[in-house]
CSV table of C-alpha atoms in Angstrom, one decimal:
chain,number,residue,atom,x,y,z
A,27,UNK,CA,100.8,84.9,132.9
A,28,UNK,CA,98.2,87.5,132.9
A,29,UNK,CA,96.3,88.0,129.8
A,30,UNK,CA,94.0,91.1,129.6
A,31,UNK,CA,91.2,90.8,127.0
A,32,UNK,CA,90.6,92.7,124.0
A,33,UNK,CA,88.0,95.4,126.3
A,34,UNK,CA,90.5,95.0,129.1
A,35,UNK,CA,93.3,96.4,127.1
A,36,UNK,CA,91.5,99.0,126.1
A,37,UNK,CA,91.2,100.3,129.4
A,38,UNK,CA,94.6,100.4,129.6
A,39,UNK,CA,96.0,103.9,128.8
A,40,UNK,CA,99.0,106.2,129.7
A,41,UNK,CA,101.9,105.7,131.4
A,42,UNK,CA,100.0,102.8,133.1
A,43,UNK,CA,100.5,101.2,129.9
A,44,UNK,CA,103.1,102.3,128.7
A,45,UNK,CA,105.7,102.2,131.5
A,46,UNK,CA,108.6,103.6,129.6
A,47,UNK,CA,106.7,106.1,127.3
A,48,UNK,CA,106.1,108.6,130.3
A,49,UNK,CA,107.0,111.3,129.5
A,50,UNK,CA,106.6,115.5,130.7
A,51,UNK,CA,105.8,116.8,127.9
A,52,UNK,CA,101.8,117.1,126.9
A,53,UNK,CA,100.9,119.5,124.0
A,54,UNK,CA,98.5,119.3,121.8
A,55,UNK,CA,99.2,118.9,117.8
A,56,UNK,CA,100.9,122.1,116.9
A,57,UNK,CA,99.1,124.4,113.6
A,58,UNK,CA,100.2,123.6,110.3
A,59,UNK,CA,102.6,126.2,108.9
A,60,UNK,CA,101.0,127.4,105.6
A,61,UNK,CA,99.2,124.4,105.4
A,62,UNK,CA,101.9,122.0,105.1
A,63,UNK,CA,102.6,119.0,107.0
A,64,UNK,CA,106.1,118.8,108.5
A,65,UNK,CA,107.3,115.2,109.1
A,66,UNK,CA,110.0,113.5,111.6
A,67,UNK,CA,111.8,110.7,109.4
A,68,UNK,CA,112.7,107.4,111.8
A,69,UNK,CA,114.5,105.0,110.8
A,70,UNK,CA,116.7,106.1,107.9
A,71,UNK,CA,117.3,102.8,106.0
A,72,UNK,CA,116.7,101.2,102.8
A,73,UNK,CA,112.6,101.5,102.6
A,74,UNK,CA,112.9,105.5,104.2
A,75,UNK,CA,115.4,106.3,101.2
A,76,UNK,CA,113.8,104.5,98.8
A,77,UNK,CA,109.8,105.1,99.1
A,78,UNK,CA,109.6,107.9,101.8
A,79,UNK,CA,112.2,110.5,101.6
A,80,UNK,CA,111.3,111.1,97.5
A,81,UNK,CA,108.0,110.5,97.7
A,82,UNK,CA,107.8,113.0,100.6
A,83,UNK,CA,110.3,115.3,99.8
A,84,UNK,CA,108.8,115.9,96.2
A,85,UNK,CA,105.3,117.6,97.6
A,86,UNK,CA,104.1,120.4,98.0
A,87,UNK,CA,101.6,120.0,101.1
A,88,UNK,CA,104.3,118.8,103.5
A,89,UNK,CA,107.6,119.3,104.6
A,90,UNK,CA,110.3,116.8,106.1
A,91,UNK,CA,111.9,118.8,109.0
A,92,UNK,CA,113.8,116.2,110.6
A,93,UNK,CA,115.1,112.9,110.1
A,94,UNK,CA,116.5,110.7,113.0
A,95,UNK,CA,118.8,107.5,112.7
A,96,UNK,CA,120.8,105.2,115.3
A,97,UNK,CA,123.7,105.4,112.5
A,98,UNK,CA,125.4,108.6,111.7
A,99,UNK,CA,126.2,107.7,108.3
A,100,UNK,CA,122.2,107.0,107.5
A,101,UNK,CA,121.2,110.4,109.1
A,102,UNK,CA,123.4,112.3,107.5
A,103,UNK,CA,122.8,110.1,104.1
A,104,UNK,CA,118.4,111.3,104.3
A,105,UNK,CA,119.7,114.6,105.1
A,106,UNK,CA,121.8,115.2,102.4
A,107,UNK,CA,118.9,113.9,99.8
A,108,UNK,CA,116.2,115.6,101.5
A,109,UNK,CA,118.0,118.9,100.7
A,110,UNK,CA,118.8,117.8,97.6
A,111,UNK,CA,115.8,117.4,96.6
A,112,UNK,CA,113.5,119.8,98.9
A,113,UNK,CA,115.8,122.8,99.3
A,114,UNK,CA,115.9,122.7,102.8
A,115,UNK,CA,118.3,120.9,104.9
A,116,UNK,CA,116.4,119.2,107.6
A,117,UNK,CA,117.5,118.7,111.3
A,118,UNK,CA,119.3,115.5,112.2
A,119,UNK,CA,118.9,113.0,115.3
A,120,UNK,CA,120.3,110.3,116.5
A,121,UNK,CA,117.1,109.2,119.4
A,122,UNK,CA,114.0,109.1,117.9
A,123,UNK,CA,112.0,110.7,121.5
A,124,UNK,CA,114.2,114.0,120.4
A,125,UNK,CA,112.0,113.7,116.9
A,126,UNK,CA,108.7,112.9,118.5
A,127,UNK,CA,109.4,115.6,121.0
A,128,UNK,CA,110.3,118.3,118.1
A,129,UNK,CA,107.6,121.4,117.9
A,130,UNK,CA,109.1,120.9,114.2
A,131,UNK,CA,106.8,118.2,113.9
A,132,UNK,CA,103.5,117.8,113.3
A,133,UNK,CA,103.6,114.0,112.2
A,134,UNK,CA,106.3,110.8,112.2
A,135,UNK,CA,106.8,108.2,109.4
A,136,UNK,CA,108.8,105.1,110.9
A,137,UNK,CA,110.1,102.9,108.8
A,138,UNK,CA,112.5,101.3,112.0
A,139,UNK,CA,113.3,97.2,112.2
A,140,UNK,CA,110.1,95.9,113.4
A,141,UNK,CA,110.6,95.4,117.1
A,142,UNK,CA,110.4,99.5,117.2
A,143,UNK,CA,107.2,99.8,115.2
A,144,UNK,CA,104.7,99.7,118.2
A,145,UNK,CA,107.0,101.3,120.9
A,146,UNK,CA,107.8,104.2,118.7
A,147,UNK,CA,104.4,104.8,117.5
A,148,UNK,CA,102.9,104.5,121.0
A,149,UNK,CA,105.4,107.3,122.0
A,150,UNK,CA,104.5,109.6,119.2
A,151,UNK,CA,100.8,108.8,119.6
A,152,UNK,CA,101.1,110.5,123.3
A,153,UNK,CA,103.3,113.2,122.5
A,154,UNK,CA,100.0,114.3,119.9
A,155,UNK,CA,101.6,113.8,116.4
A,156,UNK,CA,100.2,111.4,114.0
A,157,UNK,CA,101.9,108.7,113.1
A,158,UNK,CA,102.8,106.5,109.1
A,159,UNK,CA,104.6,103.6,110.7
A,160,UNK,CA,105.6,100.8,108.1
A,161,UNK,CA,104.2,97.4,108.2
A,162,UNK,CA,104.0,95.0,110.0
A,163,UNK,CA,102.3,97.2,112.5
A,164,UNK,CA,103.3,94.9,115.7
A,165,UNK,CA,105.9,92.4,116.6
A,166,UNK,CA,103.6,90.2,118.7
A,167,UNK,CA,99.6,90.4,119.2
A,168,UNK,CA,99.6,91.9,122.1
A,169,UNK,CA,101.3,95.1,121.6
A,170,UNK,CA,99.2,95.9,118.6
A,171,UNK,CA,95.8,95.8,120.7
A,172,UNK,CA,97.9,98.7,123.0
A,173,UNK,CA,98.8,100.4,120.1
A,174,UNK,CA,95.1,100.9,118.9
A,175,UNK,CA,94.4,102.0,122.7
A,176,UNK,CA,96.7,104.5,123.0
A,177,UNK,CA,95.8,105.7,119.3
A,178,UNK,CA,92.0,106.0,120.7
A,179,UNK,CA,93.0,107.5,123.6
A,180,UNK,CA,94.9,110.4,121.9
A,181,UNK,CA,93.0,110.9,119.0
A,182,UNK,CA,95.4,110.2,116.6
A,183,UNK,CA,95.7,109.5,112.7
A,184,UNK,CA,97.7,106.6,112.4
A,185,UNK,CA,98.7,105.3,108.8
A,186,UNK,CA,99.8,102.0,108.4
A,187,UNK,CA,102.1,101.0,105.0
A,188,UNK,CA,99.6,98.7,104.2
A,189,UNK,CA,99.7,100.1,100.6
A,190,UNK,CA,97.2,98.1,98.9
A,191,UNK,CA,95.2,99.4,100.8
A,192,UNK,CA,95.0,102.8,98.6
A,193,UNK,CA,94.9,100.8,95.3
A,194,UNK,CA,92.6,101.4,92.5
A,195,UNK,CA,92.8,98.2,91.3
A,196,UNK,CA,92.5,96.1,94.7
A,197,UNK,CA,89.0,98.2,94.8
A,198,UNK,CA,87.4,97.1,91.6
A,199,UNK,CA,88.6,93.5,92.9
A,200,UNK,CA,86.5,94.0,96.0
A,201,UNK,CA,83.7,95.5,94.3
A,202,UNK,CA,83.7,92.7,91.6
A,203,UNK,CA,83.7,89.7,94.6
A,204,UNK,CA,81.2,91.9,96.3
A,205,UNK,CA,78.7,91.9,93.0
A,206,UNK,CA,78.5,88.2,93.6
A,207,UNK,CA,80.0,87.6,90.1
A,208,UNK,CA,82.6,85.3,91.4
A,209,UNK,CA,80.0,83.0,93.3
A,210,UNK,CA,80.7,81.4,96.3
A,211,UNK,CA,84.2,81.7,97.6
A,212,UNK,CA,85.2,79.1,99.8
A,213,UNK,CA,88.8,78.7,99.3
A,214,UNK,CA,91.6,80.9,99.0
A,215,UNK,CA,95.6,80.5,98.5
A,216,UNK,CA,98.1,83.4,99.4
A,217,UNK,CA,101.3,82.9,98.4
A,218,UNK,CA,105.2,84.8,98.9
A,219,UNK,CA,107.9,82.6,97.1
A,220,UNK,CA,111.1,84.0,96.4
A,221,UNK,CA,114.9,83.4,97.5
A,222,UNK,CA,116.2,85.6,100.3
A,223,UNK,CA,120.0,86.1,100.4
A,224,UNK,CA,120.4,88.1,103.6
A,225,UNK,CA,120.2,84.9,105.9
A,226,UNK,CA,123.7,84.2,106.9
A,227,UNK,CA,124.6,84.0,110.1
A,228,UNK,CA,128.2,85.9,111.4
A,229,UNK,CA,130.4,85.8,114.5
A,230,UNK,CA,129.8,89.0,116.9
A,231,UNK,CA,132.0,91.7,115.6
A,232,UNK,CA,133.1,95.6,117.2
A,233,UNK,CA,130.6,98.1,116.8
A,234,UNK,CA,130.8,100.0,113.7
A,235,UNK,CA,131.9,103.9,114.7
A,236,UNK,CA,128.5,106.5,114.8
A,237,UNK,CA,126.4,102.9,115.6
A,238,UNK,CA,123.9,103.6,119.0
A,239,UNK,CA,124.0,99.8,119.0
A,240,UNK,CA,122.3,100.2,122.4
A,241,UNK,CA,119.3,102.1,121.0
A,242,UNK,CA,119.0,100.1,118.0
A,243,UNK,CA,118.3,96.8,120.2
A,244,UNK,CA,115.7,99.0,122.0
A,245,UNK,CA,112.7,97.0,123.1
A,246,UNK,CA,115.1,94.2,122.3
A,247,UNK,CA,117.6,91.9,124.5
A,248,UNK,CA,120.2,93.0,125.3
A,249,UNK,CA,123.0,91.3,123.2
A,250,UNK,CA,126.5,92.1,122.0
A,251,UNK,CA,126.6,93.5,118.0
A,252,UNK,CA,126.5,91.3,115.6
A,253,UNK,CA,126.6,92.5,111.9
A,254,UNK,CA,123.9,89.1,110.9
A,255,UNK,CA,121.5,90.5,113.3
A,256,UNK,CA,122.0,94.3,112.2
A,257,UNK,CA,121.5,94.1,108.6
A,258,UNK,CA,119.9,90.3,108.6
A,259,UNK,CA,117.7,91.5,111.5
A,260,UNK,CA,114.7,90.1,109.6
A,261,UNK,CA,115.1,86.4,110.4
A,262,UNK,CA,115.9,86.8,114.4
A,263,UNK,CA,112.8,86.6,116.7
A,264,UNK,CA,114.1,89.2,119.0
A,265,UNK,CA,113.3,91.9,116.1
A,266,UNK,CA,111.4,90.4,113.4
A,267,UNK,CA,108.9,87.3,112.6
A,268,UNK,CA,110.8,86.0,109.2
A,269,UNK,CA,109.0,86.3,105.7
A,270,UNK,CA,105.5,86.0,106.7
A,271,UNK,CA,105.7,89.4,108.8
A,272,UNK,CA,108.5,91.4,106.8
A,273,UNK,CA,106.4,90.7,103.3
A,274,UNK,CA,103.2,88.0,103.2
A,275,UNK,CA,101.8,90.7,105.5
A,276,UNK,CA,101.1,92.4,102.5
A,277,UNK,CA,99.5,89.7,100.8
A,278,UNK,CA,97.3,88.7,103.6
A,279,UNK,CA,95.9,91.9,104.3
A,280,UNK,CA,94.9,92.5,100.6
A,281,UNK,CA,93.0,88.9,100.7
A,282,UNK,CA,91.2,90.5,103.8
A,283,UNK,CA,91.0,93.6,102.1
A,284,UNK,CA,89.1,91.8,99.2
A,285,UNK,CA,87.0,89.6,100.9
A,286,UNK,CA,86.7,91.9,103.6
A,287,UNK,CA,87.7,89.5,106.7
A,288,UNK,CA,87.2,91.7,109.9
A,289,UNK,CA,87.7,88.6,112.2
A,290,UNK,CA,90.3,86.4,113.4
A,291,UNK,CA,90.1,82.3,112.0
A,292,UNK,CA,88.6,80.0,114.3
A,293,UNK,CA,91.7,77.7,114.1
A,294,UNK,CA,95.3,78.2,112.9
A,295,UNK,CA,97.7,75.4,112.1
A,296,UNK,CA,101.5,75.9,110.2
A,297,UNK,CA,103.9,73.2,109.1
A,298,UNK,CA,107.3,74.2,108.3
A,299,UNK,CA,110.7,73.5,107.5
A,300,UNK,CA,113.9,75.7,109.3
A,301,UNK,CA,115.9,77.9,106.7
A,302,UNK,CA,119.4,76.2,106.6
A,303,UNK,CA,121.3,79.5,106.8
A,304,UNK,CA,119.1,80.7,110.0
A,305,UNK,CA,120.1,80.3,113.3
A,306,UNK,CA,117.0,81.4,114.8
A,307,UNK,CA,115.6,78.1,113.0
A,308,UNK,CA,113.2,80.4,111.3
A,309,UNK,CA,111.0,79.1,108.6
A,310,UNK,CA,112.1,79.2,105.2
A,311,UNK,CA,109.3,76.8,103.9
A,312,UNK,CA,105.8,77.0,105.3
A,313,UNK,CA,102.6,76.3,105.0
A,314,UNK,CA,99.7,78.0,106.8
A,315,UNK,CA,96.2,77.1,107.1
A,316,UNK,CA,93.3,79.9,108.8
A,317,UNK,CA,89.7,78.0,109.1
A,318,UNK,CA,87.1,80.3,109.3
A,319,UNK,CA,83.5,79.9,109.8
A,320,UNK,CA,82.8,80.0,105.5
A,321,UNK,CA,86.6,79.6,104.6
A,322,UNK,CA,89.5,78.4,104.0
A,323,UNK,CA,92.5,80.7,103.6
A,324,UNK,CA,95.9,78.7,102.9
A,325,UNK,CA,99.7,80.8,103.1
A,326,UNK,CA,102.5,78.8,100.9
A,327,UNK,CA,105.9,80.3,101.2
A,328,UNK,CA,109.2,79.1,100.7
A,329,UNK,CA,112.6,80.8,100.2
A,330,UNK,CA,114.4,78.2,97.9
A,331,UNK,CA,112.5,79.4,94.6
A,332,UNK,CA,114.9,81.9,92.9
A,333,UNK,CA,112.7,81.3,89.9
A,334,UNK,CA,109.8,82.6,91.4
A,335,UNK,CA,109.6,86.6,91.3
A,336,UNK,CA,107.6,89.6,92.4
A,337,UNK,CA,105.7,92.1,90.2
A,338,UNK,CA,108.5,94.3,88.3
A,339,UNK,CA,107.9,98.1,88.0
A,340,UNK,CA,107.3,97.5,84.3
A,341,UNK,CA,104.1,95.4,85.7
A,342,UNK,CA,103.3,97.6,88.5
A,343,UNK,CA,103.6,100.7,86.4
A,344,UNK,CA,102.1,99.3,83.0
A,345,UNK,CA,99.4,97.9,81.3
A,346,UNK,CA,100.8,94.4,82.1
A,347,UNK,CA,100.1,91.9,83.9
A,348,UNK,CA,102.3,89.3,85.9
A,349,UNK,CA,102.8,85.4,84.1
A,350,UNK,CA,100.6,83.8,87.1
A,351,UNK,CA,102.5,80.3,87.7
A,352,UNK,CA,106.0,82.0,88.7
A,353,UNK,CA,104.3,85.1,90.3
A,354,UNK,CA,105.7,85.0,93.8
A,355,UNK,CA,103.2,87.1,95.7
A,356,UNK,CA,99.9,86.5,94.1
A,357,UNK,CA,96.5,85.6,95.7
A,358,UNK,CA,93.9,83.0,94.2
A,359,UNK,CA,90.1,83.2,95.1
A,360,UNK,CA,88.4,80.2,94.1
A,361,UNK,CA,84.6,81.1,93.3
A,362,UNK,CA,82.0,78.5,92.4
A,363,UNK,CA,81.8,80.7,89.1
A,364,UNK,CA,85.7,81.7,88.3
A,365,UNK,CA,89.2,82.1,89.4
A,366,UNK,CA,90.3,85.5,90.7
A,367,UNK,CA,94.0,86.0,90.6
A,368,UNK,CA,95.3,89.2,92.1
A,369,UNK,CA,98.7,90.6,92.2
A,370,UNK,CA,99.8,93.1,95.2
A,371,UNK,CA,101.3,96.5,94.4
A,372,UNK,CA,99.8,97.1,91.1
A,373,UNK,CA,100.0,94.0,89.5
A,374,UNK,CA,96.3,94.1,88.6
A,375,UNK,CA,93.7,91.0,88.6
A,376,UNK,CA,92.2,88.8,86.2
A,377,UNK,CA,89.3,86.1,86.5
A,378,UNK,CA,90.0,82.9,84.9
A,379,UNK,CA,86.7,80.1,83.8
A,380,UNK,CA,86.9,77.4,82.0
A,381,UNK,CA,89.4,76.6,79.6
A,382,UNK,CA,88.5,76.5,75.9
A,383,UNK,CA,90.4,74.3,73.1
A,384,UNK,CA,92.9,74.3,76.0
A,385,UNK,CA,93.7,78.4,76.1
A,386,UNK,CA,92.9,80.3,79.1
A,387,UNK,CA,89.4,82.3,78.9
A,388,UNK,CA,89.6,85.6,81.1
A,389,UNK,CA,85.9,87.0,81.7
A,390,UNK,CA,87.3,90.1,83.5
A,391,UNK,CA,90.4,92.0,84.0
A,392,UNK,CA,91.8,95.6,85.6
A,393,UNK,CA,95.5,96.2,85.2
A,394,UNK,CA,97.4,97.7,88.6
A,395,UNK,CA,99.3,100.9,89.5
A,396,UNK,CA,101.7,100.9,92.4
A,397,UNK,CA,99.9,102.7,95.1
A,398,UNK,CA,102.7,103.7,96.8
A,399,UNK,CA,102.1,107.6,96.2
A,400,UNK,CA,98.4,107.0,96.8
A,401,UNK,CA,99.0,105.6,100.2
A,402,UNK,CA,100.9,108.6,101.0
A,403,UNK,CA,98.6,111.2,99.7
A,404,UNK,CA,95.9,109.5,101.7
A,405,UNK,CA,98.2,109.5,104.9
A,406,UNK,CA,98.0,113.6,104.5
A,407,UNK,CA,94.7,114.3,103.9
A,408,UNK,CA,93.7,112.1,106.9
A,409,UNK,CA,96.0,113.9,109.1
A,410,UNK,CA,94.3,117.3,107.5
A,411,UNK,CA,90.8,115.9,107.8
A,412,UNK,CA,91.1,113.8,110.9
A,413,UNK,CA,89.1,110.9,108.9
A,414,UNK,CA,90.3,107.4,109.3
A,415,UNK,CA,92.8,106.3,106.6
A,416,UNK,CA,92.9,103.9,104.4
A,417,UNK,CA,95.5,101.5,106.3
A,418,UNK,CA,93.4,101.9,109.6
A,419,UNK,CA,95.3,100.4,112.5
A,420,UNK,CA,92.4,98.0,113.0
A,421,UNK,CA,92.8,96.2,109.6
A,422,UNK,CA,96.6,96.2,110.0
A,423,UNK,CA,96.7,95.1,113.5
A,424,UNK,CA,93.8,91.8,112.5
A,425,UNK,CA,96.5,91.3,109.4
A,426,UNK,CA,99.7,91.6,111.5
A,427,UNK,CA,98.2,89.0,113.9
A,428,UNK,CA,97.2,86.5,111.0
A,429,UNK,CA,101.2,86.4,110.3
A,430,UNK,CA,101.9,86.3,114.3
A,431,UNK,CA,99.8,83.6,114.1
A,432,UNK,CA,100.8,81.7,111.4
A,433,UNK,CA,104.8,82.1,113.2
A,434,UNK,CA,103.6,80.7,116.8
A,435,UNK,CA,102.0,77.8,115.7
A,436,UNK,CA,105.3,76.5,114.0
A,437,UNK,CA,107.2,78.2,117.2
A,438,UNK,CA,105.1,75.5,119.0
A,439,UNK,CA,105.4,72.8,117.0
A,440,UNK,CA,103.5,73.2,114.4
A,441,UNK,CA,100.1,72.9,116.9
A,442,UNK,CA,96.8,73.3,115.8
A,443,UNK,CA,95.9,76.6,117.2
A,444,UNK,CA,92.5,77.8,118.5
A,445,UNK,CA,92.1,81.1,118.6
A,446,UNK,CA,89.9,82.7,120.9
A,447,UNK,CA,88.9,86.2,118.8
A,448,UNK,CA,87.4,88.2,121.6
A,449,UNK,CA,90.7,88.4,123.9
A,450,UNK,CA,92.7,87.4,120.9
A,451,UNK,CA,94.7,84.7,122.4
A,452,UNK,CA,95.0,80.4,122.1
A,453,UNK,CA,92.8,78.4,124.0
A,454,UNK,CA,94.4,76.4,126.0
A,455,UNK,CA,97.8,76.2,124.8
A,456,UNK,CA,100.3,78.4,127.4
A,457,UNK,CA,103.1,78.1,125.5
A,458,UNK,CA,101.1,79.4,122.7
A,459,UNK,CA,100.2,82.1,124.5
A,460,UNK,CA,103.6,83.4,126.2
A,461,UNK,CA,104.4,84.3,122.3
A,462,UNK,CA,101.1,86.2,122.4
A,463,UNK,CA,102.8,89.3,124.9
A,464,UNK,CA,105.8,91.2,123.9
A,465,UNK,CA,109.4,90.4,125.4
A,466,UNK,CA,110.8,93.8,126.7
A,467,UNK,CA,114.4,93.9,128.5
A,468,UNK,CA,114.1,95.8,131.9
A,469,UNK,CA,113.1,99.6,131.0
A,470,UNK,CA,111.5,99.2,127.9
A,471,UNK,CA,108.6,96.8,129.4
A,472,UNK,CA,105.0,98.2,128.8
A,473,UNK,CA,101.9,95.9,129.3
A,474,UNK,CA,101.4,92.5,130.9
């Protein structure tokens, strides 16, 4: 196998890259009408309809002029709303390289399954429009690195939904562990407990009428449909990498955002234990541990907890914050001089000394707001200003691999992993590193 290095694979650019992505079209970003962005929706599913297309929709300095899904009933569904609630009635694809293409469009937001993240952004990145492509940013290590390449290469403002990221509350965190206040940090616990109901396997079935089933698979094997891997696509390899990618990313990019990691551990080791109702023998528990140099970062999950929950919107939205012990998706900073716990998505942080006549004594506290809006507002601006934004590819891509990581080390056996950080792959370890590159069926194969 040939693995390029981090500076090699920046020298990769273009169709040499990109194989598939060639294209005739070159153009540079078309003017803004009147000022206002107009966005290509891809990917029409449950996080497009219930984040993007009214949070979008409702402003004024942008304007969603298309909206593309492999099912007919989804396309036509984000149309409908879009004019409900913008006015306009916005036009409708069915392949996303028609959106991407569009003179319509100045800028994509792709909220696809996973396994279409990079390969769609790549495309948009060469066609000139910028790009808000949900999280994770990459289904395997390697295609990430391209990703940043061909973002470089283009000069394009790319938006990852890494929406802590815009949070007012995640930057008093950073500023507080930054002031030195906390002490010492040399241990720190992320955590994403919860019950997931969606794994179930199911027989292969016909293809639902108005599917592109073809299309949908993509990047993907080729494989017959199968209603577990359409709607459960989350806990099969061939699209997704399981919990720690479709969620902890979240969690361990704001523990990088807070203690402002901008390298990959030294060593990576997971133990885990399959989820019963997952074919793909996915983990349902597992535990993580990233050594750095100063640090150690552990990842608990498990997906047998029904009693532990997320941060409701009453928390997220309100001066609340979560009950710690059964807070799913909460991150713990031990300091030499306090506790930091800090909830994602607005649910705030609070620093925890000593106890006193056995009650809790909290030294410093900021509640949270959902940044959700804030991560799109920023997403604009950058595209108006050409600044970086705040979910810079860079920070997603080191996150992303974290979790890529943390999968291929209990893919493997649960091995002890080292990571070589300047071509970002295993030493030593070639079974490791197959997982590193992306699998592409014939004609979707970019990279090597």
């Amino acid at each position: 196998m040939s693995v390029l290095s981090r500076r090699g694979f920046c020298r990769v650019t273009g169709a040499t890259a990109l194989g598939f992505f060639a294209h005739s079209s070159s153009y540079a970003q078309a003017s803004l009408v009147n000022d206002r962005i107009r966005l290509g929706l891809i990917g029409c599913g449950g996080r497009m309809m219930g984040s993007h297309v009214p949070g979008f929709a409702k402003r004024k300095d942008c304007e969603i002029t298309a909206v593309c899904d492999v099912a007919e009933s989804r396309r036509e569904k984000a149309a409908k709303k879009v004019q409900e609630l913008s006015g306009k009635r916005p036009s409708i694809f069915s392949n996303l390289r028609r959106v991407i293409e569009s003179a319509q469009v100045d800028a994509v937001v792709i909220a696809t399954p996973d396994h279409w993240h990079c390969p769609a952004a790549m495309l948009a990145c060469q066609a000139g429009k910028d790009v808000y492509v949900e999280k994770p940013v990459s289904h395997s290590v390697a295609e990430g690195r391209q990703l940043i390449a061909v973002a470089v290469e283009h000069n394009r403002v790319v938006q990852v939904g890494a929406q802590n990221r815009s949070g007012e509350s995640n930057a008093s965190a950073r500023e507080y562990l930054a002031s030195g206040k906390l002490g010492p940090i040399e241990l720190v616990r992320v955590y994403n407990q919860a019950v997931d109901t969606s794994i179930v396997n199911k027989p292969d079935a016909p293809k639902p009428a108005g599917l592109d089933w073809n299309q949908w698979l993509g990047p993907a094997p080729e494989r017959p449909y199968n209603p577990g891997r359409h709607y459960g696509w989350r806990w099969y390899w061939d699209y997704a990498g399981g919990d720690v990618t479709d969620d902890t990313v979240h969690q361990l990019d704001l523990a990088c955002q807070l203690l402002e990691i901008r390298q990959l551990p030294k060593t990576v080791r997971s133990v885990g234990i399959a989820h019963p109702g997952n074919d793909e023998k996915m983990a349902g528990t597992l535990a993580t541990q990233f050594e750095f140099e100063d640090l150690v970062l552990l990842y608990n999950q498990t997906q047998n907890t029904p009693y532990m929950v997320k941060s409701d919107q009453g928390v997220r939205n309100g001066d609340l914050f979560p009950y710690w012990p059964q807070n799913g998706t909460r991150i713990e900073i031990f300091g030499e001089a306090g506790l930091m716990v800090v909830g994602r998505h607005g649910g705030g942080w609070q620093v925890f000394q000593r106890t006193k006549s056995r009650k809790p004594v909290v030294t410093a506290e900021q509640h949270g707001r959902f940044p959700d809006d804030a991560h799109k507002e920023d997403f604009l601006d950058a595209v108006r200003t050409r600044r970086t934004p705040n979910g810079d590819l860079e920070s997603a891509h080191r996150s992303a691999t974290l979790c890529h990581l943390a999968n291929i080390s209990y893919r493997v056996g649960n091995q002890l992993l080292e990571i070589d950080r300047e071509r970002e792959t295993i030493v030593g370890n070639d079974a490791a590193n197959a997982l590193i590159q992306p699998n592409r069926r014939e004609g979707f194969n970019f990279g090597s």
